[in-house]
mmCIF file with all atom_site columns, C-alpha atoms in Angstrom:
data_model
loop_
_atom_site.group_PDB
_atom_site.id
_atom_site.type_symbol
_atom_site.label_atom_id
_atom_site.label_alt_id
_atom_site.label_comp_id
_atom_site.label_asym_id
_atom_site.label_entity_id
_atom_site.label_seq_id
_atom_site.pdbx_PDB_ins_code
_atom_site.Cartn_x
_atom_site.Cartn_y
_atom_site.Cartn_z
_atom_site.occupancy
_atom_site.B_iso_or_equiv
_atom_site.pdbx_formal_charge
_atom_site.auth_seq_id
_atom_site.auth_comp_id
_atom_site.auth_asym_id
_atom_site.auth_atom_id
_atom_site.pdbx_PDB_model_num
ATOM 1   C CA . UNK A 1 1   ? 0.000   0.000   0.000   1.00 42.00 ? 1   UNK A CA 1
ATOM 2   C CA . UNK A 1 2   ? 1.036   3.590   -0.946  1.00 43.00 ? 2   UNK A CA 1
ATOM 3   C CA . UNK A 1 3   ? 0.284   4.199   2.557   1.00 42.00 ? 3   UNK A CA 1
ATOM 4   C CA . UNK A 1 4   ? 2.599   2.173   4.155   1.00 43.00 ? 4   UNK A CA 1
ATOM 5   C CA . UNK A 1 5   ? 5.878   4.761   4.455   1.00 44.00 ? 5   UNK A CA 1
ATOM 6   C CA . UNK A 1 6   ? 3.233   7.850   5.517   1.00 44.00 ? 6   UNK A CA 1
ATOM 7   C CA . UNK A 1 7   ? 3.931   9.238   8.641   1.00 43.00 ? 7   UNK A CA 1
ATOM 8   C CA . UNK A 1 8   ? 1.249   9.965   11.066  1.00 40.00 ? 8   UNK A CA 1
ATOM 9   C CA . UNK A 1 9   ? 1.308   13.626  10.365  1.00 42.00 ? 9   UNK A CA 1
ATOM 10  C CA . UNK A 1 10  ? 1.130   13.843  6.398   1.00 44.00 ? 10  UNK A CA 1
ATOM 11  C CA . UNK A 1 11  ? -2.129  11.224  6.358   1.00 43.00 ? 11  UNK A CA 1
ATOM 12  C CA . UNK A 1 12  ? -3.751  14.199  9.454   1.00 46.00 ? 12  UNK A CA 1
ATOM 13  C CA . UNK A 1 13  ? -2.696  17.224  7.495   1.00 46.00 ? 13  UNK A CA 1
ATOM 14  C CA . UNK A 1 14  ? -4.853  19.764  7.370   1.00 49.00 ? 14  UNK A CA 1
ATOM 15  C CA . UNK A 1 15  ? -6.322  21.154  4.319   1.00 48.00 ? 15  UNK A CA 1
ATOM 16  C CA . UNK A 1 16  ? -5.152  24.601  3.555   1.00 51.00 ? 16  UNK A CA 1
ATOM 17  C CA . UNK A 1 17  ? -7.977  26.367  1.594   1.00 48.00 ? 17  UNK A CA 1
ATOM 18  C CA . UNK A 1 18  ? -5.662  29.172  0.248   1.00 50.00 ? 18  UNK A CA 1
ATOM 19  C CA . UNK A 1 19  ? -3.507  26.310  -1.422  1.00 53.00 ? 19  UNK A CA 1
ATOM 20  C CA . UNK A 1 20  ? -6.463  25.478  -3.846  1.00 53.00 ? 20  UNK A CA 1
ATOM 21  C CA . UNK A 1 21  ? -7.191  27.369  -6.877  1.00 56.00 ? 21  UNK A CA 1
ATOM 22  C CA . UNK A 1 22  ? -10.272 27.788  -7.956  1.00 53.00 ? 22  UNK A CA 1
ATOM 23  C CA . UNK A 1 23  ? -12.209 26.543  -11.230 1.00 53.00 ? 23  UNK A CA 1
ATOM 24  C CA . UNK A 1 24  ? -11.488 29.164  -13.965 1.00 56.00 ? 24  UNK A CA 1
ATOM 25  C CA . UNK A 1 25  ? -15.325 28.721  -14.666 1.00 54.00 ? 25  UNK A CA 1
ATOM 26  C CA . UNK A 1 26  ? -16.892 29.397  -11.563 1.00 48.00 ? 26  UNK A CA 1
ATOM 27  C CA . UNK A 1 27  ? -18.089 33.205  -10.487 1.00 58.00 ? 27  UNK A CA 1
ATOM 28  C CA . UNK A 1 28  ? -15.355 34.896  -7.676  1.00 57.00 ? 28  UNK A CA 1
ATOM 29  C CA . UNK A 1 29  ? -18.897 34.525  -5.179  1.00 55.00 ? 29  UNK A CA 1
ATOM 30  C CA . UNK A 1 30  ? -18.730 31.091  -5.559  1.00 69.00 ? 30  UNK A CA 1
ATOM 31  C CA . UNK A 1 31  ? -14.680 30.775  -5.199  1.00 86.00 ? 31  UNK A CA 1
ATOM 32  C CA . UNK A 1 32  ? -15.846 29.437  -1.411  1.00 84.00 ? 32  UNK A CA 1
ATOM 33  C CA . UNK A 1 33  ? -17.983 26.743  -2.554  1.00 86.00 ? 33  UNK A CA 1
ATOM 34  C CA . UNK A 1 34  ? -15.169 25.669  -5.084  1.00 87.00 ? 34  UNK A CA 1
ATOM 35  C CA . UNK A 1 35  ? -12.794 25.818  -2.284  1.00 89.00 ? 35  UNK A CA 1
ATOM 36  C CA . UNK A 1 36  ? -15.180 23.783  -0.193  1.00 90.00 ? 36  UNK A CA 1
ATOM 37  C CA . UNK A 1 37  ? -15.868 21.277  -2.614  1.00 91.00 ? 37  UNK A CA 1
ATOM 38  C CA . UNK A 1 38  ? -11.854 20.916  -3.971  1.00 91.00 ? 38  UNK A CA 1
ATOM 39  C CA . UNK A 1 39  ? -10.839 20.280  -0.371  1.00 91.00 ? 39  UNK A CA 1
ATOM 40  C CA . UNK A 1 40  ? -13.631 17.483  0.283   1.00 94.00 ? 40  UNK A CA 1
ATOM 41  C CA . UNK A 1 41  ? -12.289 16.001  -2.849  1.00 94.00 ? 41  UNK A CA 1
ATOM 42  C CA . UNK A 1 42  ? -8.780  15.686  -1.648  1.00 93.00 ? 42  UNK A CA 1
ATOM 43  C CA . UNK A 1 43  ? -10.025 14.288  1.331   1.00 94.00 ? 43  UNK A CA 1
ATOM 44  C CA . UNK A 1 44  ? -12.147 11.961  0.350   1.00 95.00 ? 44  UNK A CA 1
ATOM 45  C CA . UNK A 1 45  ? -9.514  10.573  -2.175  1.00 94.00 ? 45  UNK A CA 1
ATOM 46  C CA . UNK A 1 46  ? -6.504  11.008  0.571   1.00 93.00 ? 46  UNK A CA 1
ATOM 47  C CA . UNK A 1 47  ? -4.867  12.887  -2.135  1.00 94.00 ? 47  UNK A CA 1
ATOM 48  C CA . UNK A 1 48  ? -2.488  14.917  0.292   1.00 94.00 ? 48  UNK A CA 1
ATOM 49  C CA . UNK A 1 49  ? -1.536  12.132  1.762   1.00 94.00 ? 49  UNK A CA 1
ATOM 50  C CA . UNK A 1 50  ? -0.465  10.452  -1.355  1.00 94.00 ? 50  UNK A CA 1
ATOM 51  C CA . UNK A 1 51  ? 1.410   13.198  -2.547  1.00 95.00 ? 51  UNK A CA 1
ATOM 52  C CA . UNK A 1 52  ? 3.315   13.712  0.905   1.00 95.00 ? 52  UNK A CA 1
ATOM 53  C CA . UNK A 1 53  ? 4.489   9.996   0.825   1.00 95.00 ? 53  UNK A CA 1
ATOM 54  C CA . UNK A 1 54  ? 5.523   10.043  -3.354  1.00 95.00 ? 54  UNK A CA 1
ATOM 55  C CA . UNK A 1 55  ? 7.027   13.638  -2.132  1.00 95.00 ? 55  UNK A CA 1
ATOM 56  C CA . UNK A 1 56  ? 8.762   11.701  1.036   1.00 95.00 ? 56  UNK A CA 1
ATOM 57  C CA . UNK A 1 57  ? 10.386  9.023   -1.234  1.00 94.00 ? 57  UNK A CA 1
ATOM 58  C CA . UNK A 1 58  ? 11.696  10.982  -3.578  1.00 95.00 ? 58  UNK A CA 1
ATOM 59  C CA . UNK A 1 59  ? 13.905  12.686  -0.987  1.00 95.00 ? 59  UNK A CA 1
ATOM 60  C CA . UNK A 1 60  ? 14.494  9.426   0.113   1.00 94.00 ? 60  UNK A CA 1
ATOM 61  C CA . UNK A 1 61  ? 15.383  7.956   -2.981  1.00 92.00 ? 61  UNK A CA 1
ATOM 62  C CA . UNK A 1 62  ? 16.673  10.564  -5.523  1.00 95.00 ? 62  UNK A CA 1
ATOM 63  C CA . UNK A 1 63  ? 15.909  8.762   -8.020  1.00 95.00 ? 63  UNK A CA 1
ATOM 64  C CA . UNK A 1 64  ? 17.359  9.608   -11.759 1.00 95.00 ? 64  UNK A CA 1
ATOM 65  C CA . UNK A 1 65  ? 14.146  10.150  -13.775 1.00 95.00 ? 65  UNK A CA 1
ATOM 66  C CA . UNK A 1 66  ? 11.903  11.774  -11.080 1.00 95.00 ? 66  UNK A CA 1
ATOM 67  C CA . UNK A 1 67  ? 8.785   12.020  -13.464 1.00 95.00 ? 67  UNK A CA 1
ATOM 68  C CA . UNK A 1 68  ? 9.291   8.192   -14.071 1.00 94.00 ? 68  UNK A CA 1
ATOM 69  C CA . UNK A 1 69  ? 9.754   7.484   -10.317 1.00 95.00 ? 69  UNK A CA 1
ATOM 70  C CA . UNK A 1 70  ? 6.226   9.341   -9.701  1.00 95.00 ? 70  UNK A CA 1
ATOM 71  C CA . UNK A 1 71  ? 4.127   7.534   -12.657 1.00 94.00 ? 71  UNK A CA 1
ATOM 72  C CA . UNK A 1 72  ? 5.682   4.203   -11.485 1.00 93.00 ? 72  UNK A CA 1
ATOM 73  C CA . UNK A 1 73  ? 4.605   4.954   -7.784  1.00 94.00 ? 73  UNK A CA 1
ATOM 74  C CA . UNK A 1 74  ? 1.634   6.020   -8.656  1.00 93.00 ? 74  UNK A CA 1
ATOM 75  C CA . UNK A 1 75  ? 1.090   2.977   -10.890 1.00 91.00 ? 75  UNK A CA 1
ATOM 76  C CA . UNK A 1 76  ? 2.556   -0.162  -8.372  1.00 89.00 ? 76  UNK A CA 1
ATOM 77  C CA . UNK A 1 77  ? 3.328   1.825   -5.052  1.00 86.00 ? 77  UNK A CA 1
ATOM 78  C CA . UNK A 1 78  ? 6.802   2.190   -3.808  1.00 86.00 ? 78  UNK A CA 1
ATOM 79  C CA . UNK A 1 79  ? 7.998   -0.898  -3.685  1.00 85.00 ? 79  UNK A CA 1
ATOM 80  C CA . UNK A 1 80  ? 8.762   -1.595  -7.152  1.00 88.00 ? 80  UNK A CA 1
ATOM 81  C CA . UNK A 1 81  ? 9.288   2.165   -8.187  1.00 88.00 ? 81  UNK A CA 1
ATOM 82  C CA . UNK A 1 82  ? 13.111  2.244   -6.982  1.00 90.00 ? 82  UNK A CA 1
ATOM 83  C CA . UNK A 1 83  ? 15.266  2.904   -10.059 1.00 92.00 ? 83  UNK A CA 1
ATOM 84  C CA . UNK A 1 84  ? 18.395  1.938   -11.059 1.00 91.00 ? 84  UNK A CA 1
ATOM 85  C CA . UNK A 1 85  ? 20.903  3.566   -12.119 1.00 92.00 ? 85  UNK A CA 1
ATOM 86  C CA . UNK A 1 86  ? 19.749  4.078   -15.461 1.00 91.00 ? 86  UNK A CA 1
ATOM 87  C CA . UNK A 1 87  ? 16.699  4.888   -13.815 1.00 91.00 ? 87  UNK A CA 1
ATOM 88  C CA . UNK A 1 88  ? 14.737  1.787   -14.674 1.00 91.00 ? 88  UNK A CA 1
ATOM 89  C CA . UNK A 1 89  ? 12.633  1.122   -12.467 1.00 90.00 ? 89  UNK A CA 1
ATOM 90  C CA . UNK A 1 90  ? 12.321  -2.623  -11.024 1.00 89.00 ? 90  UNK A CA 1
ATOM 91  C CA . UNK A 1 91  ? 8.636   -3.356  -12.422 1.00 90.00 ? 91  UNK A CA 1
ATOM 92  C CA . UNK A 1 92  ? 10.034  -1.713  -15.633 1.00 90.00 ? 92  UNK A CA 1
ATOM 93  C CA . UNK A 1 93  ? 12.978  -3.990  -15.637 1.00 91.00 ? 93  UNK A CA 1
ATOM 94  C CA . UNK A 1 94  ? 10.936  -7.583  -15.258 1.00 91.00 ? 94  UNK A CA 1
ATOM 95  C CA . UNK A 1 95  ? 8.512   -6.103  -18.078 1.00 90.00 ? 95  UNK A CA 1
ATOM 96  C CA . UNK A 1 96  ? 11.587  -5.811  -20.454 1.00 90.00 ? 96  UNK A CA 1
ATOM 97  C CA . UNK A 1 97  ? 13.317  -9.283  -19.229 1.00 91.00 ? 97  UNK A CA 1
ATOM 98  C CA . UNK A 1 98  ? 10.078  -10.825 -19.755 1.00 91.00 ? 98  UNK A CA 1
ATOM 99  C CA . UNK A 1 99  ? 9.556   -9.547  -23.313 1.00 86.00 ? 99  UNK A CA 1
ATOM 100 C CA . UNK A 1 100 ? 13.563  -10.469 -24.012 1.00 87.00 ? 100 UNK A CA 1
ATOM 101 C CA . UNK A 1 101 ? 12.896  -13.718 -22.711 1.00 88.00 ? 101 UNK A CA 1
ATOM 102 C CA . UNK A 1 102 ? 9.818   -14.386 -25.167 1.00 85.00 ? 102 UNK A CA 1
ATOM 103 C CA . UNK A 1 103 ? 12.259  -13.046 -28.061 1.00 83.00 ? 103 UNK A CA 1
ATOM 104 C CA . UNK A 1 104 ? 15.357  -15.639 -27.196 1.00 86.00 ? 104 UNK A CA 1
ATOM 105 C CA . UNK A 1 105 ? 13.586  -19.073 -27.982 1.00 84.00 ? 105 UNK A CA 1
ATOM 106 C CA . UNK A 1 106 ? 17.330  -20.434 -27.977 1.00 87.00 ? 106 UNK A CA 1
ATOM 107 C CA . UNK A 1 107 ? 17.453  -18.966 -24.378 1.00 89.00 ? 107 UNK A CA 1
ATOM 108 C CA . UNK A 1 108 ? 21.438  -18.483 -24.845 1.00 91.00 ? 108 UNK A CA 1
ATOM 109 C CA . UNK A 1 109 ? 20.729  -15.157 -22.953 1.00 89.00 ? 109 UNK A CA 1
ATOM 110 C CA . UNK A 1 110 ? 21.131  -13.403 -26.517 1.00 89.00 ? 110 UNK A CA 1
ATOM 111 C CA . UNK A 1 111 ? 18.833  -11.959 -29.336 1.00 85.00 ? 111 UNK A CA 1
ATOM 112 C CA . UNK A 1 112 ? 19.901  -12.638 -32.929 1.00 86.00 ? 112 UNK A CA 1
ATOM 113 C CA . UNK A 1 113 ? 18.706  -11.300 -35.633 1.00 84.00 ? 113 UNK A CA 1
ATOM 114 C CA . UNK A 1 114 ? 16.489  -14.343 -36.387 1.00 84.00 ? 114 UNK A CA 1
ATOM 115 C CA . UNK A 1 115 ? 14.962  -14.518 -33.125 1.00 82.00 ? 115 UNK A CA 1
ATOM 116 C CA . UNK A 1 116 ? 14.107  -10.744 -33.605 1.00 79.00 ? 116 UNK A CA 1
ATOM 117 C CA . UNK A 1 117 ? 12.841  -11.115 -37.083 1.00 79.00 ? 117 UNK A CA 1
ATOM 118 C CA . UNK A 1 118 ? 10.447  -14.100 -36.037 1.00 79.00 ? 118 UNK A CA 1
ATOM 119 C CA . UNK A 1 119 ? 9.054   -12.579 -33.158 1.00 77.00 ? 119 UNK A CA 1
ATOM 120 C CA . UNK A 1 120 ? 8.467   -8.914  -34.884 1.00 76.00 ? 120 UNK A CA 1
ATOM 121 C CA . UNK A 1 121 ? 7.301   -10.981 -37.775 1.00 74.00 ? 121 UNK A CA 1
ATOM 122 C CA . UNK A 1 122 ? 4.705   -13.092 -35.279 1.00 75.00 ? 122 UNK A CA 1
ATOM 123 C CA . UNK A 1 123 ? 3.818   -10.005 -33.744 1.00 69.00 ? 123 UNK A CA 1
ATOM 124 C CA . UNK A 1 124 ? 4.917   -6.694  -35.233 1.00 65.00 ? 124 UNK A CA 1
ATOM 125 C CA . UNK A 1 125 ? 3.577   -7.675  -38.854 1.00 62.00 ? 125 UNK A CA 1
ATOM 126 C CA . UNK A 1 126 ? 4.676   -5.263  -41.228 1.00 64.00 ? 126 UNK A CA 1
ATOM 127 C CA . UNK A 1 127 ? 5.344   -2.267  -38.559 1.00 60.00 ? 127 UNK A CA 1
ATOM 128 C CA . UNK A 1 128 ? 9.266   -3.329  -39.067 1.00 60.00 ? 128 UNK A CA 1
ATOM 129 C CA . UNK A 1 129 ? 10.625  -3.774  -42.452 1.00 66.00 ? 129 UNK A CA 1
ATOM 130 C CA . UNK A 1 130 ? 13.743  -6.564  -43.004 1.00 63.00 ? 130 UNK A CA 1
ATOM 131 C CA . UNK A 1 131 ? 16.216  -2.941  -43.744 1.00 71.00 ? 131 UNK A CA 1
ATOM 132 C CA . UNK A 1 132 ? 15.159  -1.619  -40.160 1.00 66.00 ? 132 UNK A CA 1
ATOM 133 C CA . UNK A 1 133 ? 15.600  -4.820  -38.537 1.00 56.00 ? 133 UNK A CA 1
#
């Protein structure tokens, strides 16, 4: 869970009304109301908390691709989010060792060009032609 690293205080903080901008469609008399309503929407979704934590590990972390690091935590939680030091993340990495693995049917740890041409051939079609492989 995403809230596992949270401290006490970032899943209590308060919400700060002056912090939320209102809808560029709503009237300045109703700016209040939008307030109102934007705030019960972070709370009801725990969104500061969230934010706090993702905020909390990159500090932690400092990871290399920072944008990456936030759409993988946000996408698996933080446990699989840590990059390395190309900053691919671990979920990233067993994606792209399970796709090599279904292009090496020799499974010599290698991809020749024959192994790449019958898998892009099985399931690229015609979006690589023989020149670009």
């Amino acid at each position: 869970s995403w809230r596992r690293g949270a401290t006490r205080a970032a899943r209590t903080m308060p919400v700060q009304h002056d912090t939320i901008a209102p809808h560029k469609s709503h009237h300045v008399a109703a700016s209040a109301e939008v307030k109102e309503s934007d705030a019960e929407y972070l709370a009801k979704h725990d969104i500061r908390a969230l934010m706090a934590d993702m905020l909390q590990e990159i500090v932690v972390e400092k990871p290399v691709l920072p944008v990456q690091f936030m759409i993988d935590y946000l996408a698996v939680g933080s446990s699989l989010c840590q990059q390395d030091k190309y900053g691919l993340s671990m979920m990233r990495r067993a994606r792209l060792m399970k796709i090599f693995k279904a292009w090496d049917k020799k499974q010599d740890g290698t991809v020749d060009l024959k192994e790449l041409r019958a898998f892009t051939g099985k399931h690229g079609g015609n979006a690589v032609s023989r020149d670009e492989l």
